[in-house]
XYZ file of C-alpha atoms in Angstrom:
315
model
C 0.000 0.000 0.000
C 2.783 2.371 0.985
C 4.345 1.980 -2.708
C 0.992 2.212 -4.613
C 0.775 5.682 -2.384
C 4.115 6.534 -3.493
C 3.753 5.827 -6.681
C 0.686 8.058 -7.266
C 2.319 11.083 -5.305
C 5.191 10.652 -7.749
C 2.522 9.940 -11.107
C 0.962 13.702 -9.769
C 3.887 15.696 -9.570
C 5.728 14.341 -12.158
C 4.119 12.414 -14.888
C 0.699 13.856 -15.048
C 2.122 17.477 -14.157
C 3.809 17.343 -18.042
C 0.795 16.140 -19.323
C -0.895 19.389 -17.787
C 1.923 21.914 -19.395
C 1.120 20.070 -22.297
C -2.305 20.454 -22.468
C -3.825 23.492 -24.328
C -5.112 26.652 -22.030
C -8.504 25.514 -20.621
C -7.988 22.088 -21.463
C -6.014 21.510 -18.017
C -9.404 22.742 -16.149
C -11.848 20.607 -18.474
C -9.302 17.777 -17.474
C -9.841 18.431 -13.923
C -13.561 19.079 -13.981
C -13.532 15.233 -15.400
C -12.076 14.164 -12.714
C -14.013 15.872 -10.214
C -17.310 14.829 -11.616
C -15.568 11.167 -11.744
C -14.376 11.333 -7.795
C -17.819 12.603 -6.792
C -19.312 9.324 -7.910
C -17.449 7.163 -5.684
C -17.685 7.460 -2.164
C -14.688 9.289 -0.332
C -13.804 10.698 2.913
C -13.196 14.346 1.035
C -16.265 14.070 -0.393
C -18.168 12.990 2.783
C -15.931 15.835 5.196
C -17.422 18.290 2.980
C -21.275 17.201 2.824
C -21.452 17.128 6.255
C -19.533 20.834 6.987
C -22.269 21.924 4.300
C -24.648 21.743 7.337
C -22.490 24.988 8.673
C -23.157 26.925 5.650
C -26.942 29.341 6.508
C -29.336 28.479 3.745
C -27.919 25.018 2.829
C -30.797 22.579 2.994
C -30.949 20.490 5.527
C -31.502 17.621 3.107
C -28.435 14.824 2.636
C -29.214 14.625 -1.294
C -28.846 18.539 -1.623
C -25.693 18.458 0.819
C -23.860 15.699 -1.225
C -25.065 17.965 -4.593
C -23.225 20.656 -3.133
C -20.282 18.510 -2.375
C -20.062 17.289 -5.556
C -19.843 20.669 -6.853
C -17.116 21.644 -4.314
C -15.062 18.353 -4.964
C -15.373 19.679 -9.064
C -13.687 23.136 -8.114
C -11.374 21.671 -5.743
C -9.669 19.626 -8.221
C -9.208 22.871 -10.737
C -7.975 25.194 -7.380
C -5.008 21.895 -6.732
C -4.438 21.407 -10.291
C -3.295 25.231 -10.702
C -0.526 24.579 -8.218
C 0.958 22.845 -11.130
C 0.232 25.152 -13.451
C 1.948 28.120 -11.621
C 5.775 27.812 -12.960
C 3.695 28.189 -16.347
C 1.729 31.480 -15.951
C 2.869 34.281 -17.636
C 1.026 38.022 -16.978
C -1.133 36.916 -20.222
C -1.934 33.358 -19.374
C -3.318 34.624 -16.265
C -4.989 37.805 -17.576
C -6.811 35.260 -19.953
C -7.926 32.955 -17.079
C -8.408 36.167 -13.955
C -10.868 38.716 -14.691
C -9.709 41.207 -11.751
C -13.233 43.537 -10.541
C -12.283 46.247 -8.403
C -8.947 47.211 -9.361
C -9.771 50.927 -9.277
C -9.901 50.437 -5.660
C -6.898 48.735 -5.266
C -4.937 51.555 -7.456
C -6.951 54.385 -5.230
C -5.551 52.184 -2.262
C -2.003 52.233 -3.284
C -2.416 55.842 -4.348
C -2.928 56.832 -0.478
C 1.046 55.836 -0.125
C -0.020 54.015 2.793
C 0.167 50.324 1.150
C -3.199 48.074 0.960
C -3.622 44.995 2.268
C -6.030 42.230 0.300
C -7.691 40.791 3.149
C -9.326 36.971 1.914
C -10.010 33.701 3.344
C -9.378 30.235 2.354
C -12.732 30.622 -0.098
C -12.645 29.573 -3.531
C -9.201 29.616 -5.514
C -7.607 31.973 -2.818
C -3.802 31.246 -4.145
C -4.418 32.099 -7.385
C -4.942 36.188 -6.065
C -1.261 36.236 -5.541
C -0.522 34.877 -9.701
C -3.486 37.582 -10.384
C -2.233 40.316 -8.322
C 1.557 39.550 -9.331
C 1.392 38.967 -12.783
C -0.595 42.307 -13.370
C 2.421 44.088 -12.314
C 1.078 44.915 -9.105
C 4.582 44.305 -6.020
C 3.175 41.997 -3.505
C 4.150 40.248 -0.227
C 1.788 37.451 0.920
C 2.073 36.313 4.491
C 2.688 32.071 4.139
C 3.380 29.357 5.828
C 6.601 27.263 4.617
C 6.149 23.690 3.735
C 9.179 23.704 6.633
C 7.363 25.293 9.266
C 4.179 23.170 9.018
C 6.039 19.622 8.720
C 7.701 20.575 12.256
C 4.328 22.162 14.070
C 1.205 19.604 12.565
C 1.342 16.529 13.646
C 0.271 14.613 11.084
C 3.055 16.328 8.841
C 5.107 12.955 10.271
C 3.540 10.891 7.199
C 6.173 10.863 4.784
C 4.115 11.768 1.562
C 2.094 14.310 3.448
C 5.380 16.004 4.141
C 6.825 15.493 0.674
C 3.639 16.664 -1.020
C 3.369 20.031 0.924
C 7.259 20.562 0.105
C 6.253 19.882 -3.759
C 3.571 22.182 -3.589
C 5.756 25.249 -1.638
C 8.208 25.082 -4.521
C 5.404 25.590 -7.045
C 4.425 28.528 -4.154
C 7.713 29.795 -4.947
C 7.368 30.696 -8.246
C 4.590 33.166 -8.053
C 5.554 36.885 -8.819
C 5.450 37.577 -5.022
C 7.613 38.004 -2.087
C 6.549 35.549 0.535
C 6.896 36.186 4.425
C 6.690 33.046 6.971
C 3.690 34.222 9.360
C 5.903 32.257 11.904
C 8.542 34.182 12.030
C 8.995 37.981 12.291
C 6.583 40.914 10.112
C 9.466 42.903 9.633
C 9.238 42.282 5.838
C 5.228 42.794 6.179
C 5.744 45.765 7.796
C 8.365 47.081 5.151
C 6.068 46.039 2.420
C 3.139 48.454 3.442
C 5.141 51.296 4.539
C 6.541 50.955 0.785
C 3.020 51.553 -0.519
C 2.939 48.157 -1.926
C 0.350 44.932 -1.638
C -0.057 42.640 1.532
C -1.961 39.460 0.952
C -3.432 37.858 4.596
C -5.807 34.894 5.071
C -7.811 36.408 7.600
C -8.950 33.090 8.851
C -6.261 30.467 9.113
C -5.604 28.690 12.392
C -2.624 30.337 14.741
C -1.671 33.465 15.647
C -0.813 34.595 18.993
C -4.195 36.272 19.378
C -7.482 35.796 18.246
C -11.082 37.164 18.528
C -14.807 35.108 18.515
C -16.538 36.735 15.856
C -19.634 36.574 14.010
C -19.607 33.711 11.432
C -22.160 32.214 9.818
C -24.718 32.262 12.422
C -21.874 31.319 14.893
C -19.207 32.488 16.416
C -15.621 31.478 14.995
C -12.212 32.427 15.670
C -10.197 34.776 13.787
C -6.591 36.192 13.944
C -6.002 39.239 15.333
C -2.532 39.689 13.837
C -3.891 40.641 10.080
C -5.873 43.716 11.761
C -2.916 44.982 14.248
C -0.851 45.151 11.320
C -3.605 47.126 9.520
C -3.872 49.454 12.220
C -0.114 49.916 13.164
C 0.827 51.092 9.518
C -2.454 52.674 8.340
C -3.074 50.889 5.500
C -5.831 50.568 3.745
C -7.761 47.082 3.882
C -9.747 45.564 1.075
C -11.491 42.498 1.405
C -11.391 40.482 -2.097
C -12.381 37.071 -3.348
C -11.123 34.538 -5.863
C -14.598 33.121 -7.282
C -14.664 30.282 -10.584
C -17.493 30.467 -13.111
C -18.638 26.684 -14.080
C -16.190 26.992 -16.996
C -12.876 27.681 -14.550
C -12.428 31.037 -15.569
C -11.641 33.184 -12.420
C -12.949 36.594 -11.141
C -11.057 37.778 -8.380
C -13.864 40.742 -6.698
C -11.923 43.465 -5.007
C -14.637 45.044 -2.440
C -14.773 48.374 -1.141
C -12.296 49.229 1.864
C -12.935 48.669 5.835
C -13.383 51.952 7.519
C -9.509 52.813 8.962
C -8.252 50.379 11.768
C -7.961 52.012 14.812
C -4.140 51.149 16.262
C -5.312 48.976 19.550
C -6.652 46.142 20.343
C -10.743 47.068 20.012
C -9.967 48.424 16.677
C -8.166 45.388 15.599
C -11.318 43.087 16.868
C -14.015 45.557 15.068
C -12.304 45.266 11.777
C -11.819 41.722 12.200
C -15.732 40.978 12.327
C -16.246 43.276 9.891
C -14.048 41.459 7.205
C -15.963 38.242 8.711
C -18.914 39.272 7.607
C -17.898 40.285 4.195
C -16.930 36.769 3.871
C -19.991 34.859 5.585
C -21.481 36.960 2.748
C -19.161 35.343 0.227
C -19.837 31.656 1.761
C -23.399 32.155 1.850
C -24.078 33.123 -1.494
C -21.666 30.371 -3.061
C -20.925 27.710 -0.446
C -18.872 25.357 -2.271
C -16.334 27.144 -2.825
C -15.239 26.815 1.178
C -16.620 23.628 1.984
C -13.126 22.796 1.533
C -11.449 24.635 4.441
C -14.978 24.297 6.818
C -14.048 20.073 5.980
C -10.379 20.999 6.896
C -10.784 22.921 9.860
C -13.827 20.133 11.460
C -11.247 17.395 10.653
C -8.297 19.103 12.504
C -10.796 20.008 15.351
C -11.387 16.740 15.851
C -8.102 15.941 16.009
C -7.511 17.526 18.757
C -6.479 21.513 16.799
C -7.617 24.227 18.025
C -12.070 24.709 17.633
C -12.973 27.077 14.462
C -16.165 27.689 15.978
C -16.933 28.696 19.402
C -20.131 27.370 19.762
């Protein structure tokens, strides 16, 4: 079992990844679609995970038929958001222009034009990597607070499975060569801080597990926990802070909507936790109105929970 495993980690990165440079533009996503559609036919523990976080989701049914529909639907777009990790060491400024429609970007270029930096606030909702390729490759300069392949094999636990280890390492060299400058949230923000004091772009996943402080926050009808870290930053260097999200059309084309800007962030602790629930609720907006794309990470975040991670949700 352990060499059939290896054997199709290798077949994915290797193999199958020159198919997919080989492959025409669009027909890498049709490809993937495929196989989503074909992996949503045959019962699977991704595919169950997310069916059952779609109960978490406002407005979802609560009907197991409509639930596994939705999954289905997620599992599809998952497959085109993990097979554009190995298309990134092949996008070019016009590749991606023909595949990201960017919305908004007069308020990113008003943002920037305040000399203050912005900072694209997003979640882990839809094809959330692909802002960096979108915001890069437009000729925007952007930093992106990450986590190093490194850094998670030594702090999850389950990073001591061999192939988990070796896949995340695959997929933080493809990271790597995005047109951005990435900072390890685990170590120091002196490069974050540098980057919006130079008027340029911050990319922060306002909701990933960590951080030395967090807040409860309205989510989804619940309360969930949120990073604090993103917001102090905001309000520390006076940038402005633009919620935006990377959404896919049935055909895989991408539209990555830049929203209007949070009010300023006040530089303490209050006005860190205010702008933190109000970029929340820009997002339970998001989830509501198209809740497959972050079945995903809800799947994710109730698996690690269980595990014995930290709780998303408070209640």
């Amino acid at each position: 079992m352990r060499m059939l495993r290896d054997a199709l980690v290798w077949g994915y990165w290797h193999p199958f990844k020159r198919l997919v440079w080989a492959l025409p533009d669009g027909a890498a996503h049709g490809l993937a679609r495929a196989l989503g559609r074909a992996l949503g036919r045959v019962p699977n523990a991704r595919l169950a995970g997310m069916a059952e976080a779609a109960r978490l989701v406002p407005g979802v049914p609560d009907d197991p038929a409509a639930r596994l529909a939705l999954a289905r639907k997620a599992l599809v777009e998952f497959c085109q958001t993990d097979l554009e990790v190995l298309l990134f060491p092949r996008l070019t400024p016009a590749r991606t222009a023909a595949l990201v429609t960017i919305e908004g970007r007069e308020r990113l270029d008003a943002a920037l034009g305040a000399g203050r930096g912005a900072m694209l606030a997003f979640g882990h909702y839809g094809a959330n990597q692909m802002v960096m390729a979108a915001i890069g490759h437009a000729g925007y300069r952007m930093w992106q607070l990450s986590a190093p392949a490194t850094a998670l094999n030594e702090k999850l636990p389950e990073a001591r499975g061999r192939l988990v280890r070796r896949t995340r390492e695959l997929r933080w060299a493809h990271e790597q060569t995005l047109p951005v400058s990435h900072v390890n949230i685990f170590g120091g923000l002196k490069e974050a801080f540098a980057c919006l004091r130079g008027g340029h772009v911050l990319g922060v996943a306002v909701d990933g597990g960590g951080g030395e402080r967090r807040a409860a926050v309205p989510f989804l009808g619940r309360r969930a926990f949120f990073p604090l870290g993103p917001m102090l930053l905001a309000g520390k260097t006076g940038c402005a802070v633009l919620p935006c999200f990377m959404e896919r059309a049935a055909d895989g084309r991408l539209r990555l909507r830049i929203e209007e800007p949070l009010p300023s962030v006040a530089p303490d602790s209050d006005g860190a936790t205010e702008a933190t629930a109000l970029v929340a609720e820009r997002l339970s907006r998001a989830v509501v109105a198209n809740p497959s794309h972050y079945l995903y990470f809800l799947a994710f975040r109730q698996l690690m929970a269980r595990g014995g991670h930290e709780a998303f949700f408070a209640d």
